[in-house]
Short mmCIF file of C-alpha atoms and ligand atoms in Angstrom, two decimals:
data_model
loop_
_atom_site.label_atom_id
_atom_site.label_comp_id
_atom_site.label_asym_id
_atom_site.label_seq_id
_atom_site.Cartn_x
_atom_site.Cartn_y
_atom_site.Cartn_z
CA UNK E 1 136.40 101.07 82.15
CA UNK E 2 138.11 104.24 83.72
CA UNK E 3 135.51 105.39 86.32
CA UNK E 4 133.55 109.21 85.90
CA UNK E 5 135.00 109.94 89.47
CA UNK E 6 137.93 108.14 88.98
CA UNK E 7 140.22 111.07 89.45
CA UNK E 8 140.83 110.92 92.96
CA UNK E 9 141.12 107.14 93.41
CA UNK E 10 145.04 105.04 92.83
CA UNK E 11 143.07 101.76 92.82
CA UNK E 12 140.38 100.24 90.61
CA UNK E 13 137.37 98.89 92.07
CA UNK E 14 137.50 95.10 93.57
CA UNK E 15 135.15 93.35 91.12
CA UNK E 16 132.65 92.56 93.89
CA UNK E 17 132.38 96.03 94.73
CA UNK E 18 131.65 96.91 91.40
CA UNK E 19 128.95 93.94 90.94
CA UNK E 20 127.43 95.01 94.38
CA UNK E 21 127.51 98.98 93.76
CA UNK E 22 126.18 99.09 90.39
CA UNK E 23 122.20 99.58 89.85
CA UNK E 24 122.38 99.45 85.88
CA UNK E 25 120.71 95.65 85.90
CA UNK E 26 117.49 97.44 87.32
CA UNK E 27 117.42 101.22 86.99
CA UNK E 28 118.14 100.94 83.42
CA UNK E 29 114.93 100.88 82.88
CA UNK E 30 115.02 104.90 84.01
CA UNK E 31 116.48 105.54 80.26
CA UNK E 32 113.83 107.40 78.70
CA UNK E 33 113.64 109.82 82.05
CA UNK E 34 117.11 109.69 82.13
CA UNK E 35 118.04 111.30 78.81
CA UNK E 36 114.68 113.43 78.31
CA UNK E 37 115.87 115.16 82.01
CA UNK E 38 119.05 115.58 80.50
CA UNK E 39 117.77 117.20 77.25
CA UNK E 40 115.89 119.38 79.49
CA UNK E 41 118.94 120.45 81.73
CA UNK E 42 121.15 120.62 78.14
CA UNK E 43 119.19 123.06 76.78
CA UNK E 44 118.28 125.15 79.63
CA UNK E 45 122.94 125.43 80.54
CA UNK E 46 122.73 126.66 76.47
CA UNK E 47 119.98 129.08 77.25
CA UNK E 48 121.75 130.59 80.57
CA UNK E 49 125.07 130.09 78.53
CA UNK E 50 126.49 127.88 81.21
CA UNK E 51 127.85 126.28 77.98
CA UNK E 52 127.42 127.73 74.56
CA UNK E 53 124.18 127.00 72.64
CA UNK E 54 125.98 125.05 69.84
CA UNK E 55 127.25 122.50 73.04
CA UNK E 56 123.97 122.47 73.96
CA UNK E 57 122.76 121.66 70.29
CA UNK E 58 124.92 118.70 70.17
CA UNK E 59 123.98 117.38 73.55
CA UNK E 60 120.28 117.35 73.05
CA UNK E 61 121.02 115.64 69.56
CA UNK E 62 123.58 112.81 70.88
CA UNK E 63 120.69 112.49 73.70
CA UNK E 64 118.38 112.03 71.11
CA UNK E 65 120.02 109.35 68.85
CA UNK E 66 120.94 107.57 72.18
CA UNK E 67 117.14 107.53 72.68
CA UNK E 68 116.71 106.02 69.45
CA UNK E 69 119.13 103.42 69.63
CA UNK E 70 118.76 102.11 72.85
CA UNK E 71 114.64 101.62 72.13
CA UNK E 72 116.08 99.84 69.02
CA UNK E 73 118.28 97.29 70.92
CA UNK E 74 121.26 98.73 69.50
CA UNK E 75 122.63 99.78 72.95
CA UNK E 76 124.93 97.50 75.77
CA UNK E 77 125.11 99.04 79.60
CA UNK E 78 128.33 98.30 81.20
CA UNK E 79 127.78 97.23 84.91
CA UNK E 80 131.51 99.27 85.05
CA UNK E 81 129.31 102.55 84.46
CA UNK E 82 127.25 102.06 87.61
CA UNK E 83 124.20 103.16 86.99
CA UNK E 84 121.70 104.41 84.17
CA UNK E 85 123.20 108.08 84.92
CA UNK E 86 127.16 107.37 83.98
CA UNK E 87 125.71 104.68 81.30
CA UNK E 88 124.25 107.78 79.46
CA UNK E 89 126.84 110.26 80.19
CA UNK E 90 129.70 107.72 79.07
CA UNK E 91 127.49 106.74 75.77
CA UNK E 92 127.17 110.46 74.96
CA UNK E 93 130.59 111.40 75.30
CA UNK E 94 131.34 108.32 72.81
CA UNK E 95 129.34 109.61 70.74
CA UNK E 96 129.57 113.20 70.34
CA UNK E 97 133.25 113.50 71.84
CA UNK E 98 134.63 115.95 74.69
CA UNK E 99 131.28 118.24 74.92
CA UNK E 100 129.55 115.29 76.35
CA UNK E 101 131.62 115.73 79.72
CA UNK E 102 129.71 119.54 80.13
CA UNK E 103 126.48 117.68 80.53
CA UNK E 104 126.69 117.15 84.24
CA UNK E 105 127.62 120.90 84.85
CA UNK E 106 125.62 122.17 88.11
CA UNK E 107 124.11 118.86 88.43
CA UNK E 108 124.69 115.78 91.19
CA UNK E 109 123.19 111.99 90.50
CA UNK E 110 121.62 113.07 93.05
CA UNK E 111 119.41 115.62 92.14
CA UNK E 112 119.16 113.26 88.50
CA UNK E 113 118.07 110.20 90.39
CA UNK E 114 115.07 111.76 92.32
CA UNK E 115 114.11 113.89 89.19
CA UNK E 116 114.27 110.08 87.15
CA UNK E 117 112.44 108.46 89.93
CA UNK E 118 109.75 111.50 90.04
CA UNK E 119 109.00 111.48 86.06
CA UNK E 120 108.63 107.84 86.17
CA UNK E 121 106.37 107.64 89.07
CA UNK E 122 104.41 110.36 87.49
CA UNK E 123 103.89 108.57 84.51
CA UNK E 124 103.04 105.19 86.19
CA UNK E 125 100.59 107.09 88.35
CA UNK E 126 98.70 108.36 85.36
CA UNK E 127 98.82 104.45 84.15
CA UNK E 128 97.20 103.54 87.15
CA UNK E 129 94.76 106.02 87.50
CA UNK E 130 93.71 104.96 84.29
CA UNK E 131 92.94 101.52 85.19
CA UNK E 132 91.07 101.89 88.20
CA UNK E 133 88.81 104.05 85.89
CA UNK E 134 88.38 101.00 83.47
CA UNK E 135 87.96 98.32 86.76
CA UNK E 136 85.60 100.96 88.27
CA UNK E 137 83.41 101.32 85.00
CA UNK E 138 83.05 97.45 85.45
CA UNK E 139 81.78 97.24 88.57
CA UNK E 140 79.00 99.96 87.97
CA UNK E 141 78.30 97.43 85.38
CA UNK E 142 78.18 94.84 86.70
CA UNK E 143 76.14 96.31 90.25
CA UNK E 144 73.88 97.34 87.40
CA UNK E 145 73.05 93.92 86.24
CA UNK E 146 72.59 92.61 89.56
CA UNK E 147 70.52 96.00 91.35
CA UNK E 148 67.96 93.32 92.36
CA UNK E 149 70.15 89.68 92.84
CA UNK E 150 68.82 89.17 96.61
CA UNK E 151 72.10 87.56 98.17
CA UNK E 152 73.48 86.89 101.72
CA UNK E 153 75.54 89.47 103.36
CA UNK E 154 77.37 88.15 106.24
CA UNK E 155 79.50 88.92 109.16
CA UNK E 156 82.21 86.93 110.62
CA UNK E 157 81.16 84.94 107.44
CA UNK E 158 77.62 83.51 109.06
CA UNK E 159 74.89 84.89 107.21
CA UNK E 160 73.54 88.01 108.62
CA UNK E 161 70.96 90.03 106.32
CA UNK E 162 69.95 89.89 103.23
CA UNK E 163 71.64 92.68 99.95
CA UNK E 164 72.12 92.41 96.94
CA UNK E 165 74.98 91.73 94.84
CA UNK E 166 74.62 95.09 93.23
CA UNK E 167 75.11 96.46 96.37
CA UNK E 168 78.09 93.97 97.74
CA UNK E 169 79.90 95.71 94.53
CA UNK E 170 79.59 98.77 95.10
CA UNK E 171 80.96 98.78 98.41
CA UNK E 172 84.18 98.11 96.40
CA UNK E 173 83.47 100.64 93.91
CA UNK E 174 83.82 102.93 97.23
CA UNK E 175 86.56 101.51 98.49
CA UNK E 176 88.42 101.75 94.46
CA UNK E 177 86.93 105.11 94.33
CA UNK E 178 88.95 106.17 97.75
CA UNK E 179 92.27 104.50 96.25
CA UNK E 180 92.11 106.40 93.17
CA UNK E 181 91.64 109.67 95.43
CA UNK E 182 94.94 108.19 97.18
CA UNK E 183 96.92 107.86 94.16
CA UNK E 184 95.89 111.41 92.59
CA UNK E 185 96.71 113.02 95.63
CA UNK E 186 100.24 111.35 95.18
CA UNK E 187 100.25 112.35 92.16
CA UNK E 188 99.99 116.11 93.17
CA UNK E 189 102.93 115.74 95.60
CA UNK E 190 105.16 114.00 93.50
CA UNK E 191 104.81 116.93 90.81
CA UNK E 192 107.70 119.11 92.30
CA UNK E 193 111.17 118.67 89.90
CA UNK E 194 114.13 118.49 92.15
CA UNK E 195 116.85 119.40 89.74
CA UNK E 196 118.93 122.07 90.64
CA UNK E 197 119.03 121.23 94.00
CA UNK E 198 122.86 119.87 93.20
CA UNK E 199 124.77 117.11 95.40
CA UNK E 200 122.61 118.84 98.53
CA UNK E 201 123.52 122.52 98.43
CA UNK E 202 122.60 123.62 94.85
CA UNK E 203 124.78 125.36 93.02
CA UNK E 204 126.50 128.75 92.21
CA UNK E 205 125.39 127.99 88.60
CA UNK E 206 123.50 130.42 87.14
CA UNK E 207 120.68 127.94 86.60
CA UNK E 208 116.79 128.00 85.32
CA UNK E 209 114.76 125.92 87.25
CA UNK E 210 111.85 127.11 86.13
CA UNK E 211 112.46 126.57 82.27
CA UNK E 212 113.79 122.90 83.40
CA UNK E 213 110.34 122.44 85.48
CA UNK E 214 108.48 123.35 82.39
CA UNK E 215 110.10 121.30 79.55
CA UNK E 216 109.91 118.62 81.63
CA UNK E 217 106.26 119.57 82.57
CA UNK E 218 106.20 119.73 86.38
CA UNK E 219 103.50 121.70 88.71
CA UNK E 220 106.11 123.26 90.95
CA UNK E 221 110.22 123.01 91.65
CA UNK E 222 111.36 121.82 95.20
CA UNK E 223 112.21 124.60 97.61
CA UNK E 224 115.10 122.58 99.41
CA UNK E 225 117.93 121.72 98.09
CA UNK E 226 118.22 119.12 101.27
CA UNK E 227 114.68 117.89 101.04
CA UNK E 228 115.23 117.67 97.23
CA UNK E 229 117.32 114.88 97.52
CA UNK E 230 116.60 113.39 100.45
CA UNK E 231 112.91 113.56 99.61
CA UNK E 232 111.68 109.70 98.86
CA UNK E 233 107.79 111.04 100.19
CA UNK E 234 106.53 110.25 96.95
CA UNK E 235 107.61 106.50 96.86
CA UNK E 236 106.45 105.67 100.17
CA UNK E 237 103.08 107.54 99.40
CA UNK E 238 103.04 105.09 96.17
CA UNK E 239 103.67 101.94 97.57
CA UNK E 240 101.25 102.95 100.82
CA UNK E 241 98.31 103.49 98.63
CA UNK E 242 99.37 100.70 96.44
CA UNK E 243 99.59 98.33 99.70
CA UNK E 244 95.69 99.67 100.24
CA UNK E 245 94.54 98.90 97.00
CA UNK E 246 95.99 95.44 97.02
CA UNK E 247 94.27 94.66 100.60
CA UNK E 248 91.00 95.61 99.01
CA UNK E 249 91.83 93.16 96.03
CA UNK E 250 92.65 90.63 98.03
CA UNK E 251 89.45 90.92 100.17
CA UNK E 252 87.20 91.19 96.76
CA UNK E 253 89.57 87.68 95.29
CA UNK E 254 88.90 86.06 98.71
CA UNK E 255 85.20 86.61 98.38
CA UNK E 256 85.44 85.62 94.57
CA UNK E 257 87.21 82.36 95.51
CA UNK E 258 84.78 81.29 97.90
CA UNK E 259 82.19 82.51 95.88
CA UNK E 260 83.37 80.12 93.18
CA UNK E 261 83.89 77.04 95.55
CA UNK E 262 80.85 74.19 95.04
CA UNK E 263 79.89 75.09 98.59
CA UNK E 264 78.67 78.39 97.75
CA UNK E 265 78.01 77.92 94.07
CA UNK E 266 77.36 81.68 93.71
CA UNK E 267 79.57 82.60 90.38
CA UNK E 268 81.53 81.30 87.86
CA UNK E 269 84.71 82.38 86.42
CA UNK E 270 85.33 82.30 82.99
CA UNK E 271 87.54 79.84 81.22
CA UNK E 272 90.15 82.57 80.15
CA UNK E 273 90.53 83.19 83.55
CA UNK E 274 90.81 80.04 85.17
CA UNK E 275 93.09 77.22 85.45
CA UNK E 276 93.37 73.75 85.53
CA UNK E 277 95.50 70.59 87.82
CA UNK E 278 97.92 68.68 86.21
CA UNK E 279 96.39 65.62 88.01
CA UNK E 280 92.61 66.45 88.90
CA UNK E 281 90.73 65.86 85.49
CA UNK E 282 88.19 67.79 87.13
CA UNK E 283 89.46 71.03 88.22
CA UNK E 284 88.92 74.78 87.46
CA UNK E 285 90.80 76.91 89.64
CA UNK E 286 90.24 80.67 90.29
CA UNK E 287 94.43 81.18 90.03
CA UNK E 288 94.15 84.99 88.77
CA UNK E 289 92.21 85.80 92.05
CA UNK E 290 94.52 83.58 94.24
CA UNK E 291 97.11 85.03 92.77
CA UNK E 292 96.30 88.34 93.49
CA UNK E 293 95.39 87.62 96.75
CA UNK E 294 98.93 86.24 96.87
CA UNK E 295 100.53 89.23 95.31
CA UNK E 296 99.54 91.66 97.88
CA UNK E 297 101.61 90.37 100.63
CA UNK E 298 104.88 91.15 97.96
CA UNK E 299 103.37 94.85 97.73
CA UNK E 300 103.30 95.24 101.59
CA UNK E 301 106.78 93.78 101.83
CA UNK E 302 107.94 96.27 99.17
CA UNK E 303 106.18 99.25 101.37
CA UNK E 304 107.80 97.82 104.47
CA UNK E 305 111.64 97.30 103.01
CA UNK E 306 111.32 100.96 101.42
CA UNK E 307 110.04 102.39 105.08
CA UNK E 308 112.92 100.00 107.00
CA UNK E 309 115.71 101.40 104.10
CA UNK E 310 114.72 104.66 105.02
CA UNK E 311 114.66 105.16 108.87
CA UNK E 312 117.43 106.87 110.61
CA UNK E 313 119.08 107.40 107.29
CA UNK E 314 121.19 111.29 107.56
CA UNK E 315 120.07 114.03 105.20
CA UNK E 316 120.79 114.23 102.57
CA UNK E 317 121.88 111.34 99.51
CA UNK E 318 123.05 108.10 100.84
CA UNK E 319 123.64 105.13 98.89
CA UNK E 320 121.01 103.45 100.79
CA UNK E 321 118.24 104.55 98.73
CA UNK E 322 119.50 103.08 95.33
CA UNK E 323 117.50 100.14 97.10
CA UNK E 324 114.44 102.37 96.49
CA UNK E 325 114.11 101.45 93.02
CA UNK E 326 113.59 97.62 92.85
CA UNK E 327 110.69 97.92 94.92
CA UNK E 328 109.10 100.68 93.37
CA UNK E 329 109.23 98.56 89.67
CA UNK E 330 108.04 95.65 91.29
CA UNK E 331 105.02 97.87 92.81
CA UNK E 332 104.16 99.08 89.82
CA UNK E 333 104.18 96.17 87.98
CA UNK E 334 102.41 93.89 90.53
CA UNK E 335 99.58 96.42 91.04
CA UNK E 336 99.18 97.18 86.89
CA UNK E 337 99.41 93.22 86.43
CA UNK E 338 96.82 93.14 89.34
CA UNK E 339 94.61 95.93 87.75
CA UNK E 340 94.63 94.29 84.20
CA UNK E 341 93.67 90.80 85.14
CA UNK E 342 91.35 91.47 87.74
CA UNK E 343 89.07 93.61 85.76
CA UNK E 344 88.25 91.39 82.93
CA UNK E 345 87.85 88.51 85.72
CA UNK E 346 85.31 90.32 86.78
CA UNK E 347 83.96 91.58 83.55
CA UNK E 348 83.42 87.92 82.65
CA UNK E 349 82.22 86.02 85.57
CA UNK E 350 79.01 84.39 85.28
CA UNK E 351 76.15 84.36 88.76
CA UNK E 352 74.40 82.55 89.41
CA UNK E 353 71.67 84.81 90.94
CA UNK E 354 69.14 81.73 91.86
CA UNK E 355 72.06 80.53 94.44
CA UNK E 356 72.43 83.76 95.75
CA UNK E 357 68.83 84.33 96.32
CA UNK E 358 68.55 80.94 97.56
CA UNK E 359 71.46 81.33 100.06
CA UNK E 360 69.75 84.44 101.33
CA UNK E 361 66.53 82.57 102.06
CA UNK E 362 68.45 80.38 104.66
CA UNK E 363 70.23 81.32 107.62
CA UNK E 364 67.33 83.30 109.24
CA UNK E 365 68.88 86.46 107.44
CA UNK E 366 64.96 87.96 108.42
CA UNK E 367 65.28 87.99 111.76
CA UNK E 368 66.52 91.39 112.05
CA UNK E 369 63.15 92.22 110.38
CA UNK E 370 61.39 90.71 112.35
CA UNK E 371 62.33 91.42 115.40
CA UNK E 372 62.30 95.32 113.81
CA UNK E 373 58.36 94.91 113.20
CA UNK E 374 57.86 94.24 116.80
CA UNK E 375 60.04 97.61 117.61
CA UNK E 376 57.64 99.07 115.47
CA UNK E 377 54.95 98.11 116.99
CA UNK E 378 56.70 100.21 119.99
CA UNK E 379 57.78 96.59 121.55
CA UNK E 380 61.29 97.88 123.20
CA UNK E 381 63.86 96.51 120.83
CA UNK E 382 66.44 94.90 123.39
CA UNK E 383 62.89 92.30 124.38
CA UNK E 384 61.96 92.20 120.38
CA UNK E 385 65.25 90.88 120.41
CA UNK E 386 65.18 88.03 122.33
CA UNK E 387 61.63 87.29 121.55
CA UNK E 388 62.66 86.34 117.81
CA UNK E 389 66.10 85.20 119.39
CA UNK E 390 63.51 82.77 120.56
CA UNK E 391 61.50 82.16 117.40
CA UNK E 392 64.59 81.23 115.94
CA UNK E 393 66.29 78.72 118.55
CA UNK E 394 62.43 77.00 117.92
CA UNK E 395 62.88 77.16 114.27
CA UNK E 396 66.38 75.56 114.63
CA UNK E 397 65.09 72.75 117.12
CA UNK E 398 62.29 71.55 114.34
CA UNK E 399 64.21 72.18 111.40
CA UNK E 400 61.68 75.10 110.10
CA UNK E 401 62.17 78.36 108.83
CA UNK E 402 60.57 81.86 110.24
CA UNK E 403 58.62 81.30 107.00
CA UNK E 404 56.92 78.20 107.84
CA UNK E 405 55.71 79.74 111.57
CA UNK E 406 51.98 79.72 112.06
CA UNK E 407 50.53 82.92 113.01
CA UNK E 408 49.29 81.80 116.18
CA UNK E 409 52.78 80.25 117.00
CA UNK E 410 54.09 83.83 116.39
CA UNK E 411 51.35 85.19 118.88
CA UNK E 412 52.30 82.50 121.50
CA UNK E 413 55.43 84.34 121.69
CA UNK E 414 54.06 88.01 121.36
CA UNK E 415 50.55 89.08 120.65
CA UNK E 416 51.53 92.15 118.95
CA UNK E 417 52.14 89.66 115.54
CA UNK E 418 49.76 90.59 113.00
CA UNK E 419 49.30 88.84 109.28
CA UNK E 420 51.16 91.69 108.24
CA UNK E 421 54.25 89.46 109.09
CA UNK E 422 54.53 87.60 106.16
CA UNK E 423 55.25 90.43 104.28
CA UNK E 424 57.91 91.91 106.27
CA UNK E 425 60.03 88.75 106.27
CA UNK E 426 59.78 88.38 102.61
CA UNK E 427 63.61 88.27 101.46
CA UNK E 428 62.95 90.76 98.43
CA UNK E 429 60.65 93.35 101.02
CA UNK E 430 64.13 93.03 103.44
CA UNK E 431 66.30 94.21 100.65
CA UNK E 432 63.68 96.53 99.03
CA UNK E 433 62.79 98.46 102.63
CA UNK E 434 66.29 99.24 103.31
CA UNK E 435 66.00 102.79 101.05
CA UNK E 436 68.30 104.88 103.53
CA UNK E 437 71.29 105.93 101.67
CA UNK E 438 74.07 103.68 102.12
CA UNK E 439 71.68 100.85 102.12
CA UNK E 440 70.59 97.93 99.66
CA UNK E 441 67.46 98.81 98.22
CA UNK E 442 67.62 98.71 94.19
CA UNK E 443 66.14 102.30 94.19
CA UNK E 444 68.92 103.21 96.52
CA UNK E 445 71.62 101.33 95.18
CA UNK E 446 70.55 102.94 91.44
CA UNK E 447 70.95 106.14 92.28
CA UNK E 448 74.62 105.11 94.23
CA UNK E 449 75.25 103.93 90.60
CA UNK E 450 74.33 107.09 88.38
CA UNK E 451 76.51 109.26 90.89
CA UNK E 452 79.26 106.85 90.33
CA UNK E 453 78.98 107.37 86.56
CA UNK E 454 79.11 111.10 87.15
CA UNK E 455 81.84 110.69 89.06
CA UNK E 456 83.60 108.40 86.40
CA UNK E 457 82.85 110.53 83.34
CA UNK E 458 84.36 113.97 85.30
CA UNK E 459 87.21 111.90 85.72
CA UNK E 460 88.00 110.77 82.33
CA UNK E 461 87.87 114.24 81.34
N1 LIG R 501 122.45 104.89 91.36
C1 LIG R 501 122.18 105.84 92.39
C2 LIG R 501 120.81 105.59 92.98
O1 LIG R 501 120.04 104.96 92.35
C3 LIG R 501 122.19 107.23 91.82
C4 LIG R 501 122.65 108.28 92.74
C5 LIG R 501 124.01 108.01 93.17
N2 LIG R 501 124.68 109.08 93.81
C6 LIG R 501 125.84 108.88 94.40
N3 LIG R 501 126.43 109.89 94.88
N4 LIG R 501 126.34 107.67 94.52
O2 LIG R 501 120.53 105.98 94.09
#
């Protein structure tokens, strides 16, 4: 196939180049943005009669049935063509004849590319927005159901004090609620269209940039013609808050896998989202949250080739960053794939609160209370301290819990214990005291969960 920019070349291509050059086997899937940015820059040349508005007319229609037939499966890319750019431009000039070779007038793959890349970010954004939405409107949910299921929370995974598992969740609905702020805000900077800023130095092209920017339904038009190129920002800042969102999934499957595990007993996953061994009769494995777990590291190594593939690299275009493109698809689709398993996992799984509430009852999760109620009682708090410190090293010794401890045995340690004891190391009184915001309480945590569904409903707007 005689080359676009053949014209200054004696030689063909060595067929290895041309397999190793040529992006169409992945950045065909740039079509739609392809041909609708090309519509827009057809009709805008017509309008500032860079070519006359008949051309135009017949570009935007060839565009148009191209459209058509490649969503119809009608349509072969030729490796030959490079890339989704001179795939489009050759199948137009096919089709409608000689006008087809005005379309690139005033316009670089250069500028095309990062215009391409920017409308299907922009789109994918929106598609992930979306879904955090849906996966955050489960978790209020499900922290609804469970305001007042007394569980364990731990550090460096020893039980510490008891929450709840309403609470445990929303700490994610936080976390969710912070990556959705992430990928808006990327959203915002990736809303700039970069056509017109040419090969690197624009053009002498008489064109509209701003009628361009608002067919194709952009905020604002890049200011650079350098940085309009060169500009990858918007990737990076995808696949960065993409690599935080998939940390926080894989902490939330870790805990969900354990959770599962006999040893803790505390939920169960649902069928539909389980799997079994091909030997071990027995076996339900939590594979969707493994698998997540497993996917982030893929996300981070996307983020990290993308950052690498960038360094040092000259303004402006360099072929470099067609290696942009595999790892932004791959981002997207892990993290959507992510999104839309992990949220009807969750949806679905089964607690068992009577585990959880029993797991909080061991461990001596009170002892923070207790040694609190002396500090009350104006005891300093570094002696309450090591007063209960002691309570518990007896309570280990004779296999008892702070429970169990006579009043008098309390006394023999301090004599500020009262009766009043018994009620302050009551699991439920823990969780139910702690009414600071931030903190477990059910009161607390409710109101944490009608603010979220403020938030959520503004959002959907
Ligand atoms: N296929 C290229 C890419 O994805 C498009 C831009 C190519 N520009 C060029 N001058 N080779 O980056």
């Amino acid at each position: 196939m005689s080359k676009l920019w053949g014209g200054r070349f004696q030689k063909e291509t060595d067929r290895l180049v041309e397999d190793f050059h040529s992006s169409i086997s992945f950045d065909a899937r740039l079509y739609a943005q392809d041909i609708r940015g090309s519509m827009a820059h057809a009709r805008m040349l017509g309008e500032t009669g860079v070519i006359g508005r008949e051309e135009a007319k017949i570009l935007i229609e060839g565009l148009k049935e191209l459209l058509h037939e490649i969503e119809a499966g009608k349509v072969e890319f030729e490796v030959g063509a490079e890339d989704i750019h001179m795939n489009v431009e050759t199948l137009l000039t096919m089709k409608v004849g000689d006008v087809g070779k005005k379309l690139h007038t005033g316009r670089s793959r250069n500028d095309q590319v990062a215009l391409d890349a920017k409308m299907f970010i922009k789109e994918e954004l929106k598609n992930v927005l979306h879904l955090l939405l849906d996966l955050e409107k489960t978790i209020l949910n499900l922290a609804e159901e469970n305001l007042e299921t007394v569980m364990p929370g731990y550090t460096h995974l020893q039980k510490a004090q008891p929450i709840t598992l309403g609470h445990h969740l929303m700490a994610y609905f936080e976390m969710f609620r912070r990556d959705y702020g992430r990928f808006a805000d990327t959203l915002k900077r990736a809303d700039v269209m970069p056509l017109g800023s040419g090969a690197l130095a624009g053009t002498t092209f008489p064109l509209n940039r701003e009628m361009v920017r608002e067919e194709l339904d952009f905020a604002a038009i890049t200011l650079n013609s350098l940085d309009g190129v060169s500009d990858r920002d918007y990737l990076l800042e995808f696949e960065s808050s993409a690599s935080i969102l998939m940390m926080h999934f894989s902490r939330l499957c870790e805990e969900i896998i354990l959770w599962a595990s006999d040893e803790f007993s505390f939920v169960v996953l649902d069928d539909a989202y389980s799997t079994g061994s091909s030997i071990m009769p027995q076996k339900k494995n939590p594979d969707v949250a493994e698998l997540i777990r497993g996917k982030t590291g893929r996300v981070y190594g996307n983020l990290m080739g993308s950052l690498a593939m960038l360094k040092s690299l000259p303004l402006a275009y360099n072929k470099d960053m067609q290696e942009d493109k595999e790892a932004l698809f791959d981002t997207v689709d892990t993290v959507k794939k992510s999104l839309l398993t992990l949220t009807p996992m969750l949806g679905t799984m089964k607690v068992n609160k009577a585990n959880m509430a029993q797991g909080a009852k061991g461990g001596f999760t009170n002892a923070t209370d207790v040694a609190d109620y002396l500090a009350k009682k104006q005891v300093p708090f570094r002696e309450a301290h090591s007063i209960v410190g002691q309570l518990v090293f007896k309570c280990i010794e004779e296999g008892r819990v702070l429970e169990d401890l006579a009043i008098e045995e309390y006394r023999n340690y301090s004599t500020v214990f009262d009766e009043d004891i018994y009620e302050v190391i009551d699991i439920y009184e823990c969780v139910e005291k702690r009414v600071l915001t931030g903190g477990p309480a059910p009161t607390t945590v409710a109101a944490h969960i009608d603010s979220g569904r403020t938030w959520l409903s503004n959002e959907r707007l």
